[in-house]
Tab-separated table of C-alpha atoms and ligand atoms in Angstrom:
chain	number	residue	atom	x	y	z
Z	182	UNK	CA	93.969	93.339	80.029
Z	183	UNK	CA	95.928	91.131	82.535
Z	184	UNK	CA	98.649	91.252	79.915
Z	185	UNK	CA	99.563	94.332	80.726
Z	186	UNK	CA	99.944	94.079	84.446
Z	187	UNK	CA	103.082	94.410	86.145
Z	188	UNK	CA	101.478	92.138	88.879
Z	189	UNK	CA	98.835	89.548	89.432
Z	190	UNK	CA	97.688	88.467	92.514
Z	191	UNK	CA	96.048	85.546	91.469
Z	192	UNK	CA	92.877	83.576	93.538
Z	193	UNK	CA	91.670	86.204	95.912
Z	194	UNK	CA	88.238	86.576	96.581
Z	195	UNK	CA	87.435	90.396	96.241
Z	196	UNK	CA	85.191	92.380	98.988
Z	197	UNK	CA	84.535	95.293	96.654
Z	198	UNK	CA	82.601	97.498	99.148
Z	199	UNK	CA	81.047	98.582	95.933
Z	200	UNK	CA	78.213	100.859	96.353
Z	201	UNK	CA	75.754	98.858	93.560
Z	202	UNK	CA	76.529	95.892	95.091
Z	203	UNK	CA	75.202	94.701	98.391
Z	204	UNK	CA	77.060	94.349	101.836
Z	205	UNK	CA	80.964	93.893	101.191
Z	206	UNK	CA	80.285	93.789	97.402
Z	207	UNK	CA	81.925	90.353	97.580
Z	208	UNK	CA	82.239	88.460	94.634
Z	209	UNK	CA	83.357	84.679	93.144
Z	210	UNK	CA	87.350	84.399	92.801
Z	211	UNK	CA	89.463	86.708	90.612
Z	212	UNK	CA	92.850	87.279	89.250
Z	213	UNK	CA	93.483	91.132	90.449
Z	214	UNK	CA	96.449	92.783	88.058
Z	215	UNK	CA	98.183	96.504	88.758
Z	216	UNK	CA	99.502	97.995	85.938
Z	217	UNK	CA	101.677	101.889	87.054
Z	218	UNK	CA	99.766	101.885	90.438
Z	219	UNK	CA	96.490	101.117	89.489
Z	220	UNK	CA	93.921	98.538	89.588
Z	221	UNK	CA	93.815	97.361	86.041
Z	222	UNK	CA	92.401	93.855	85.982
Z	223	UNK	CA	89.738	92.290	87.684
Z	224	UNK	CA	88.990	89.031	86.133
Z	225	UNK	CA	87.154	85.884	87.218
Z	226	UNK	CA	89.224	83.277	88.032
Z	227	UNK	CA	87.050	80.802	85.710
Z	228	UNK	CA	88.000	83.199	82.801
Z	229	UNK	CA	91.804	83.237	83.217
Z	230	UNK	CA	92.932	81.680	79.938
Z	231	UNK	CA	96.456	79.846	81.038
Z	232	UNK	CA	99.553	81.052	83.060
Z	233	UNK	CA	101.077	84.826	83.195
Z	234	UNK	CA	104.519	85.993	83.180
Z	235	UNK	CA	103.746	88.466	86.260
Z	236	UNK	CA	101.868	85.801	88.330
Z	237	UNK	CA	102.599	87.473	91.385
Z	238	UNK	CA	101.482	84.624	93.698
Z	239	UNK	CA	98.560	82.224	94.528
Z	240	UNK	CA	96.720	83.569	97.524
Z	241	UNK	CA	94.718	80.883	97.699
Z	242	UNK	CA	91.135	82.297	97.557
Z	243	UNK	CA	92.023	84.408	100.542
Z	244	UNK	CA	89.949	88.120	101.095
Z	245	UNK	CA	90.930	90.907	99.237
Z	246	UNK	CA	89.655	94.149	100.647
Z	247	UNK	CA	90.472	98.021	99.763
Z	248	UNK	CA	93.186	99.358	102.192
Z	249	UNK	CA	91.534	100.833	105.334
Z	250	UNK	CA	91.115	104.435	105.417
Z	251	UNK	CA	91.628	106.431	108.621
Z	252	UNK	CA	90.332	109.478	107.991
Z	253	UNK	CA	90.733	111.709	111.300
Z	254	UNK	CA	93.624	111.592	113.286
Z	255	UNK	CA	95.912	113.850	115.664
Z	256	UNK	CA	98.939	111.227	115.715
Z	257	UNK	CA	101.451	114.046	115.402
Z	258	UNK	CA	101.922	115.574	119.174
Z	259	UNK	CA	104.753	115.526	121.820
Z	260	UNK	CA	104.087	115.265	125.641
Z	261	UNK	CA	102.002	112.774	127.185
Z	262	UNK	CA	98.904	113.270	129.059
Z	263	UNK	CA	99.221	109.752	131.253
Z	264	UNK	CA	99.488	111.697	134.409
Z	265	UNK	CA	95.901	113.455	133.419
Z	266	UNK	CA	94.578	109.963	132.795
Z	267	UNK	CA	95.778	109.103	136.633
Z	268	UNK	CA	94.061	112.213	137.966
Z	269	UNK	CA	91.087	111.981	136.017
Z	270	UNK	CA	90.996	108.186	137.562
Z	271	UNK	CA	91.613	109.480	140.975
Z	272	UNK	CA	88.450	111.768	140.682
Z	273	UNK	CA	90.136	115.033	139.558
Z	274	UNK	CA	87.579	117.432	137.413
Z	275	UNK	CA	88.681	117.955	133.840
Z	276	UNK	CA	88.070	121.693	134.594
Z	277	UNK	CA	90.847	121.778	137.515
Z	278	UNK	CA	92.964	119.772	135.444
Z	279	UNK	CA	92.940	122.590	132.238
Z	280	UNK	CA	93.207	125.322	134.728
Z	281	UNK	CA	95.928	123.819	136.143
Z	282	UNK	CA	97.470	124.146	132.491
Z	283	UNK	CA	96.417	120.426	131.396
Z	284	UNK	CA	94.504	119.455	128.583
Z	285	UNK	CA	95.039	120.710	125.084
Z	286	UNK	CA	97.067	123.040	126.030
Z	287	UNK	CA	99.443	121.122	127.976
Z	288	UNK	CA	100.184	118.840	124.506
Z	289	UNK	CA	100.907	122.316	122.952
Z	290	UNK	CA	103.057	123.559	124.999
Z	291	UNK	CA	105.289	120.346	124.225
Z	292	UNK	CA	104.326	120.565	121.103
Z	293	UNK	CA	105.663	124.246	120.274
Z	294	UNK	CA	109.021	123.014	122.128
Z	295	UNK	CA	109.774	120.239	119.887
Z	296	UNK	CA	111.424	120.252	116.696
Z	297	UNK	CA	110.293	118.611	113.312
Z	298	UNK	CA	112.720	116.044	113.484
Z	299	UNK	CA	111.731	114.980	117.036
Z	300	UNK	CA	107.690	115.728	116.278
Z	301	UNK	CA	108.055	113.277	112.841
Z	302	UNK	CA	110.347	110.606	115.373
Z	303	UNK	CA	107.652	110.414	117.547
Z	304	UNK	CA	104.887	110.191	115.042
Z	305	UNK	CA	106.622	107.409	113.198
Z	306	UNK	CA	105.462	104.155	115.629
Z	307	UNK	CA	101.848	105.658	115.895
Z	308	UNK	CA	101.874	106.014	111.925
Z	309	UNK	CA	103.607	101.991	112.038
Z	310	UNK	CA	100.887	101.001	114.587
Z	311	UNK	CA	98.450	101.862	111.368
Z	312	UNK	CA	99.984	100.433	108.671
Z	313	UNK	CA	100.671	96.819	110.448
Z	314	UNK	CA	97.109	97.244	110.540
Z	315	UNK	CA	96.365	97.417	106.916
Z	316	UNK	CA	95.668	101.566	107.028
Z	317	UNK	CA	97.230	103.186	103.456
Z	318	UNK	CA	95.592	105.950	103.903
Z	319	UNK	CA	95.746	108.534	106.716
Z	320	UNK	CA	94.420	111.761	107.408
Z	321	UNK	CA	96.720	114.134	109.958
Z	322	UNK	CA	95.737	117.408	111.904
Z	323	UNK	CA	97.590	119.702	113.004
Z	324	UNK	CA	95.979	121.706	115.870
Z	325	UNK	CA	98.800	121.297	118.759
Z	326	UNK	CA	100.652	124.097	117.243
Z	327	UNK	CA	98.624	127.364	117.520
Z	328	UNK	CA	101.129	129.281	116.076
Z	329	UNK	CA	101.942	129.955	112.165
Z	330	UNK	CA	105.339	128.479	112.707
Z	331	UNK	CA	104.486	125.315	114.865
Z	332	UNK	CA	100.844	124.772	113.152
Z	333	UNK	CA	103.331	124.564	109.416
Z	334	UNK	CA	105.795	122.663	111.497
Z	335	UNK	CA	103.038	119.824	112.110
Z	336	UNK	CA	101.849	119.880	108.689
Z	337	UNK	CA	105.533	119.670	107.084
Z	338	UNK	CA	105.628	116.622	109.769
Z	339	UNK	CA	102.540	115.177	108.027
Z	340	UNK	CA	103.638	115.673	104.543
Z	341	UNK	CA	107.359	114.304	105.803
Z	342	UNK	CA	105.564	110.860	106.713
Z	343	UNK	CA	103.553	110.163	103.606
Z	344	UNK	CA	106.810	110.763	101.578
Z	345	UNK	CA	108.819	108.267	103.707
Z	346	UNK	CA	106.662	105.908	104.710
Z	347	UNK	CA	104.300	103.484	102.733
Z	348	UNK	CA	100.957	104.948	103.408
Z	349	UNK	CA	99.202	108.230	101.671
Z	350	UNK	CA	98.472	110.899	103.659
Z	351	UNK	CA	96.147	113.555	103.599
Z	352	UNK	CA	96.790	116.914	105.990
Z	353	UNK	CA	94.129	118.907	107.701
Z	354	UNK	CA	95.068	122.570	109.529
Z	355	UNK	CA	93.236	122.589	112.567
Z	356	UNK	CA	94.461	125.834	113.943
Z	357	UNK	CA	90.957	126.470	115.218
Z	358	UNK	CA	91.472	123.562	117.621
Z	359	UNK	CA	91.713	125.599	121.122
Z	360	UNK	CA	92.653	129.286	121.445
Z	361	UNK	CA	96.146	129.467	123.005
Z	362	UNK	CA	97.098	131.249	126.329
Z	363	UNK	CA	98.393	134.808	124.402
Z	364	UNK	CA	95.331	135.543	123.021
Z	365	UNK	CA	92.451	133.798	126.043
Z	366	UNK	CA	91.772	137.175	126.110
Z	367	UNK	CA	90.488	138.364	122.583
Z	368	UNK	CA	90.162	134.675	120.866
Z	369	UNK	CA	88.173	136.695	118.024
Z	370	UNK	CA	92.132	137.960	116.886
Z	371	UNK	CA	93.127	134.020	116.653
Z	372	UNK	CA	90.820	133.284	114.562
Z	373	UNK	CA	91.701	136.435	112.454
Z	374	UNK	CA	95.602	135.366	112.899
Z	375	UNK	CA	94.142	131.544	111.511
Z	376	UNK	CA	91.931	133.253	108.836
Z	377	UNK	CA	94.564	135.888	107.343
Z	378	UNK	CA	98.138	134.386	108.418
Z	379	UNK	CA	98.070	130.524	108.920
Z	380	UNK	CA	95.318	129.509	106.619
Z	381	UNK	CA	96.998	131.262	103.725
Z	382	UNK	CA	100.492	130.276	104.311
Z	383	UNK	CA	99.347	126.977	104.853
Z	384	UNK	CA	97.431	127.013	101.336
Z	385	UNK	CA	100.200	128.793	99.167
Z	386	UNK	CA	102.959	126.011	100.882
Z	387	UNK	CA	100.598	123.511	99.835
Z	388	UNK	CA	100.600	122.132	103.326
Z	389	UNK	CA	96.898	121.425	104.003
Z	390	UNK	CA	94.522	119.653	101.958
Z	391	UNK	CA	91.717	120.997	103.927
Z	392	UNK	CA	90.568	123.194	107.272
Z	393	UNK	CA	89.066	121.635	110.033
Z	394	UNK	CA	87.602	123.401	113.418
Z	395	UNK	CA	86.350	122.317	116.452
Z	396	UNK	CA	82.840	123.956	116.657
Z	397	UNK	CA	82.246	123.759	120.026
Z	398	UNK	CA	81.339	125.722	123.911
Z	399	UNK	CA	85.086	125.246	125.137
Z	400	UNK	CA	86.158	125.220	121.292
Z	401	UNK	CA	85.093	127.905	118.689
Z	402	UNK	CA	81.774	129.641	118.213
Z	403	UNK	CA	79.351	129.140	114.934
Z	404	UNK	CA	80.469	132.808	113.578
Z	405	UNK	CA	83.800	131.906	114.604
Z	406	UNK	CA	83.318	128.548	112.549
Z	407	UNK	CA	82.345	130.523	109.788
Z	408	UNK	CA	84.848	133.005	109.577
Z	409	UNK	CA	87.272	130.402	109.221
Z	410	UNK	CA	85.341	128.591	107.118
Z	411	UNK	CA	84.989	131.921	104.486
Z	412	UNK	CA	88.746	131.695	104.975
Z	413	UNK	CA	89.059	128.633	103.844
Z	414	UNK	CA	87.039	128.882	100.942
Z	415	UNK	CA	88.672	131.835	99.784
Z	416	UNK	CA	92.059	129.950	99.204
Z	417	UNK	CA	90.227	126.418	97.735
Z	418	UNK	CA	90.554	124.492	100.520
Z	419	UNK	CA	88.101	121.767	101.286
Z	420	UNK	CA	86.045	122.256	104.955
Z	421	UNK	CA	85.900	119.369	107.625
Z	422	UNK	CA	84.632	120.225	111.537
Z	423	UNK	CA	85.012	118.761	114.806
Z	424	UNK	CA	80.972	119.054	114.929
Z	425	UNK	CA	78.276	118.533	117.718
Z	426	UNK	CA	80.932	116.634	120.266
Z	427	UNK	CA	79.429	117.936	123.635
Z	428	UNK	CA	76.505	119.956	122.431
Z	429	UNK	CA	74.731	121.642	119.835
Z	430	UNK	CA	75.464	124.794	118.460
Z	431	UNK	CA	74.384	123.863	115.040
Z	432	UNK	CA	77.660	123.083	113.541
Z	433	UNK	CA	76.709	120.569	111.264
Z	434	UNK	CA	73.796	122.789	109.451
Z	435	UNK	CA	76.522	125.258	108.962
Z	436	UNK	CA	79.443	122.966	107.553
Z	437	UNK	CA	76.664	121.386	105.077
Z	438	UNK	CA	76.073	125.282	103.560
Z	439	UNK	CA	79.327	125.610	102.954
Z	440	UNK	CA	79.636	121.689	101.211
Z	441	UNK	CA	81.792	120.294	103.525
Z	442	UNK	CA	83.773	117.089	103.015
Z	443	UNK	CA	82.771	115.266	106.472
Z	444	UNK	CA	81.555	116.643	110.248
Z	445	UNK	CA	82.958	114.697	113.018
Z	446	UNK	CA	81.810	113.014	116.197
Z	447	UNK	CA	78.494	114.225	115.719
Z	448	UNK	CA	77.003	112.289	120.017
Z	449	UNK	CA	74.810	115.845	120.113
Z	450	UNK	CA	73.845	115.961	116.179
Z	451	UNK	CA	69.701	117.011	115.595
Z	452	UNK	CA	67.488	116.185	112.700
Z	453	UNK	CA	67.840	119.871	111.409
Z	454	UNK	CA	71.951	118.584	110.872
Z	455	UNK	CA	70.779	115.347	109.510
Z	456	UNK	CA	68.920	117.102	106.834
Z	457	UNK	CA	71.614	119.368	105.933
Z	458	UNK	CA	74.267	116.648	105.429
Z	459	UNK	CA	71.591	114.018	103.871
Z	460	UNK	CA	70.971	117.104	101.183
Z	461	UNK	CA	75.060	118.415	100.509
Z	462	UNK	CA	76.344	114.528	100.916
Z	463	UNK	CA	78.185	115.323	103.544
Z	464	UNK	CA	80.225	112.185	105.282
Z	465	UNK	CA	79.154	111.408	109.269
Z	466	UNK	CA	82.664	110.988	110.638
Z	467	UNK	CA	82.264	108.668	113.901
Z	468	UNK	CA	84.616	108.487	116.526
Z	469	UNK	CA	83.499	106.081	119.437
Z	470	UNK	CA	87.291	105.826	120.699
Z	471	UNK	CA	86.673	109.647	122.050
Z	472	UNK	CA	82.986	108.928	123.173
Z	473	UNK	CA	84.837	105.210	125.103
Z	474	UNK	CA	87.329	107.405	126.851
Z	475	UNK	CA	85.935	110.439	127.820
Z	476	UNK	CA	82.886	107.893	129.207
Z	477	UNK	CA	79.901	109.672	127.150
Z	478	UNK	CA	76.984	108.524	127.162
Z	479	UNK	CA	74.996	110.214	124.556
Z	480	UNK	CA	74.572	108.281	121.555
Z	481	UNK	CA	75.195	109.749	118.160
Z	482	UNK	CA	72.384	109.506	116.204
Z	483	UNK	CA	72.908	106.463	114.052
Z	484	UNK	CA	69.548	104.909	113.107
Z	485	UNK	CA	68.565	108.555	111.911
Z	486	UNK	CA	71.362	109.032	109.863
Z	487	UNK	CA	70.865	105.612	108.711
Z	488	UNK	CA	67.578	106.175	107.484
Z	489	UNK	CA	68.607	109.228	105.808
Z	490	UNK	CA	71.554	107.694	103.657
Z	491	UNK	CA	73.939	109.853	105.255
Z	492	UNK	CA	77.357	108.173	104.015
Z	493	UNK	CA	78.548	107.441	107.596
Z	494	UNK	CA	82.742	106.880	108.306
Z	495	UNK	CA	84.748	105.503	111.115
Z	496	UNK	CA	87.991	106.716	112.215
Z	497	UNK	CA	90.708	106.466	115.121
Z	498	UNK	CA	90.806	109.978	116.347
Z	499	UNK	CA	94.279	109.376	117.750
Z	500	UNK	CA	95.077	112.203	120.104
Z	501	UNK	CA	96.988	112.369	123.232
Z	502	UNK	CA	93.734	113.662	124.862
Z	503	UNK	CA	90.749	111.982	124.382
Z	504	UNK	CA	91.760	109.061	122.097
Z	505	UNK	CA	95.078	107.407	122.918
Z	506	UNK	CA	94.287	104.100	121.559
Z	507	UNK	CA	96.287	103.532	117.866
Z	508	UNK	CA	94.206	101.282	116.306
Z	509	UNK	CA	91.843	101.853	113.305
Z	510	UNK	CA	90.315	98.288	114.013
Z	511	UNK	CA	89.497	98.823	117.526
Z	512	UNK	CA	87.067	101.570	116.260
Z	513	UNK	CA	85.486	99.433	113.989
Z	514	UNK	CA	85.114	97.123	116.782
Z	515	UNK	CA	83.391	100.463	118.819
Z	516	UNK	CA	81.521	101.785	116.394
Z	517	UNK	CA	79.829	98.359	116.214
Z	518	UNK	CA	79.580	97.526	120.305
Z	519	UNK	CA	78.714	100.890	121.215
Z	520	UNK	CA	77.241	102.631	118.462
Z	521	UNK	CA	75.290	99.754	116.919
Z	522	UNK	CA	77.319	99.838	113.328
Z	523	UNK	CA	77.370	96.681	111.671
Z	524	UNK	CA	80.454	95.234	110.497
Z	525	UNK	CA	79.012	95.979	106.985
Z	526	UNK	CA	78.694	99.750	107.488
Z	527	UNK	CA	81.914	99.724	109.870
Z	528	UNK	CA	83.674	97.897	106.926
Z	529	UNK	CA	82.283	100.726	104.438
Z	530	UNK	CA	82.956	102.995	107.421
Z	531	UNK	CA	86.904	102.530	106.943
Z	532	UNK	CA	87.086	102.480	103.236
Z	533	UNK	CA	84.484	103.815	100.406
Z	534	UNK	CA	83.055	106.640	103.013
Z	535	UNK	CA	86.318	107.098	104.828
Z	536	UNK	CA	87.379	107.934	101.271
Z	537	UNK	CA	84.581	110.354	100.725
Z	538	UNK	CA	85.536	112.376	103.816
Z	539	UNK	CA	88.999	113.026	102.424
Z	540	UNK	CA	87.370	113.720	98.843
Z	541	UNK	CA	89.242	110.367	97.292
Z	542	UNK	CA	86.321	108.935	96.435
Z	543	UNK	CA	87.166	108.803	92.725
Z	544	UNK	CA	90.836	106.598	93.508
Z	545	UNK	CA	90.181	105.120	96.461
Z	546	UNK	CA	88.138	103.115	98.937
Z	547	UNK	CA	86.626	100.609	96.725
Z	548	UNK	CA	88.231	97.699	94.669
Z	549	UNK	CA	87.303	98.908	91.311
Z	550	UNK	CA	89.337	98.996	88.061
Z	551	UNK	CA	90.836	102.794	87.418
Z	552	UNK	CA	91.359	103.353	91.269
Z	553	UNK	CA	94.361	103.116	92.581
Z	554	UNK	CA	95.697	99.760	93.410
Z	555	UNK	CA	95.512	99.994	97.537
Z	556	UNK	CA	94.081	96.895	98.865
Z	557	UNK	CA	94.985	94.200	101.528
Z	558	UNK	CA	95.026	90.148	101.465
Z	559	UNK	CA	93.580	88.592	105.041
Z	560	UNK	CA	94.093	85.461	106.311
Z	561	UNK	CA	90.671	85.864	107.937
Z	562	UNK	CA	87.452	83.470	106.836
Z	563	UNK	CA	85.000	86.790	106.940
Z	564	UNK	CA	84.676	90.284	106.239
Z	565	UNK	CA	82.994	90.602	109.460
Z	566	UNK	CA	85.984	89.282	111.480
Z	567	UNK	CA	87.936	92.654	110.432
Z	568	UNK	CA	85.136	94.271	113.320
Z	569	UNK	CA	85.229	91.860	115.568
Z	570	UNK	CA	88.597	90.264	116.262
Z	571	UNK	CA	91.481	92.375	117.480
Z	572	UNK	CA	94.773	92.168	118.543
Z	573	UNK	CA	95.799	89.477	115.847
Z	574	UNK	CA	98.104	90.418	112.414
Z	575	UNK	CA	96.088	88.742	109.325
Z	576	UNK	CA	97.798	90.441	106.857
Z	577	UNK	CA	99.218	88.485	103.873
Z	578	UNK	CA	99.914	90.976	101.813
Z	579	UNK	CA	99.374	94.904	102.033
Z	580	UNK	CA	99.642	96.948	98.676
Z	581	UNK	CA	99.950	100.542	98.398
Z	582	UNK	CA	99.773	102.145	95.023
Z	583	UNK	CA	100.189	99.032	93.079
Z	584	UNK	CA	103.623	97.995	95.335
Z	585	UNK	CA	103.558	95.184	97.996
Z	586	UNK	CA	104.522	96.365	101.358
Z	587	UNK	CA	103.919	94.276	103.575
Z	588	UNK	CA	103.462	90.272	103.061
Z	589	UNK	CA	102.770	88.003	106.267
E	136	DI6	O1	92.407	116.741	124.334
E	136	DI6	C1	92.999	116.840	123.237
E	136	DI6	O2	94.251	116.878	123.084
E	136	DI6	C2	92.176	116.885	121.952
E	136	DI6	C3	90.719	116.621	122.221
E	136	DI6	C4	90.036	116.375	120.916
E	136	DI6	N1	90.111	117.526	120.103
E	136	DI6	C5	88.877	117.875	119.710
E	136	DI6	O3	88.649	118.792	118.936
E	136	DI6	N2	87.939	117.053	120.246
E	136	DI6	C6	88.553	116.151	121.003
E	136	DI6	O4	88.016	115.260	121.625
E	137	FE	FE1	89.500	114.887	116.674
């Protein structure tokens, strides 16, 4: 079968993150061929019978990994929220900062005032930031809008960057993200303007691959979860949710009913939620960069979910907010230091169930012939060190649909 490879990369040393294999999967050295953008060829180096035309190059026995998924992010956004981050330092209450028109609010008001053009120019070096890291695959909210026309702005923005740029990506509507200022006074008519105007505008444009809310006291009740939810269900759209964050209001017992693809964050998640998702499959999205910043200190539940084989993932949750650090990595490096992971599950974290949460778990996030031929070449020694060193480019070689991007 290597013969009919476009491209071999020959004498890597493949970390599978295989699910019937243990840890990374790793395995012995192989010759890895693409053939139209998928994996096609996984052969042990000891079998390869003489030279090949498309010998791509020698790498040497180096790691070969799947290309890291980062499967929850709000990179598109104008505005800054430094001066928050000085006031919040100083002592100032997040409560008199967001009625003094900070907080979410204050990123959508910038948001709504810039245009696509600027909105995808300032997305661009967060989306680079990613793929220097070895991300091909990235998921992108919307949320900042809160109108029809800004909330399709950001997703056009989304789609925009996965058709210029090397890296897939997969777009979530988030309208139910806050309620905005013209309707704080009957929030139950956003969430009808979300459930009959944006979701299906969104759906018929094809602009969002799924519908994600943010189930929470200062975000959007359980019937309000639902409603949208219903909404989204209606017009085929898969269901994410911005679960359990800051409290409980049983979030995660509703988005397992209705078979959704991940809940997210997840510090305030019970056992009656970790039933619910261990019996649906539902992905455990964690996000220690928001629980690092916003100084939590309730755990999510890990060991639980751990002993209940619920598929946990690991992702940036780049937002001006709550999040602003642009680095896939340095979450793995979190959700080991301060939520116990091991590089293992972090690894599995950022590819096969980071993959699950967006529904790719067919084509991507393992290193299996028939997916499709994302992976990564590190000059690194161990799996391990992909958790635990950061700051450093190791990238040899990053390959996105069967084409080399990137080589070191
Ligand atoms: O502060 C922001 O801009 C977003 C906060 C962010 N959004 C959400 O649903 N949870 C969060 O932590
Ligand atoms: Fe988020």
């Amino acid at each position: 079968e290597l013969l009919s490879c476009e491209r071999v990369w020959l004498n890597v040393m493949p970390a599978t993150l295989r699910p019937d294999l243990v840890d990374y999967g790793l395995l012995e050295p192989h010759a890895l061929g693409v053939h139209e953008g998928k994996i096609h060829a996984l052969v042990p180096m000891q079998d390869l019978k003489g030279p090949h035309p498309a010998h791509w190059r020698d790498m040497k026995g180096r790691l070969v990994t799947p290309g890291l998924i980062d499967c929850h992010t709000h990179l598109i956004f104008a505005g800054s929220r430094a001066e928050e981050f000085e006031q919040r330092q100083k002592g100032v209450p997040y409560a008199d900062i967001a009625r003094k028109g900070g907080g979410i609010l204050s990123t959508v008001r910038a948001t709504r005032a810039a245009s696509e053009d600027q909105l995808y120019e300032l997305a661009v070096p967060r989306i680079k930031s990613l793929i220097r890291e070895g991300v091909t695959t990235v998921e992108i909210k919307s949320g900042y809008g809160l109108t029809l026309a800004d909330e399709l702005k950001m997703l056009r923005v989304a789609r925009r960057l996965g058709e210029a740029l090397p890296i897939r990506v997969k777009t979530t509507l988030l309208a139910a993200h806050a309620v905005p200022l013209e309707f704080r006074d009957d929030p139950d008519s956003w969430v009808e303007t979300i459930c009959q105007e944006i979701i299906p505008a969104a759906a018929e444009a094809g602009l969002a691959d799924a519908v994600d809310v943010f189930c929470e006291h200062i975000g959007f009740s359980l019937a309000q979860t639902e409603q949208v939810y219903l909404a989204a269900d209606q017009y085929g759209l898969a269901v994410k949710g911005h679960m359990d964050q800051l409290s409980n209001l049983g979030g995660s017992t509703l988005a397992a009913h209705f078979g959704a693809l991940s809940v997210d964050h997840l510090e305030y998640l019970d056992s009656a939620g970790i039933q619910a998702l261990a019996h649906r499959g539902v992905v455990a999205t964690l996000l220690p960069t928001a629980f690092y910043f916003l100084k939590e200190t309730k755990l999510p539940p890990v060991e639980a979910l751990r002993r209940a084989g619920v598929p946990m993932a690991v992702s940036s949750d780049i937002n001006p907010g709550t999040a602003p650090i642009v680095s896939l990595r340095m979450a793995m490096n979190m959700a080991c230091t301060l939520f116990g992971l091991t590089p293992v599950e972090a690894m599995a974290g950022v590819t096969r169930h980071a993959a699950q949460a967006l529904g790719e778990q067919e084509r991507l996030g393992q290193l299996r012939v028939g997916m499709l031929a994302d992976f990564l070449v590190w000059n690194c020694h161990h799996p391990a060190e992909l958790s635990y060193l950061i700051g450093v480019d190791q990238l040899v070689s990053r390959v996105v649909n069967g084409e080399e991007t990137h080589h070191g």
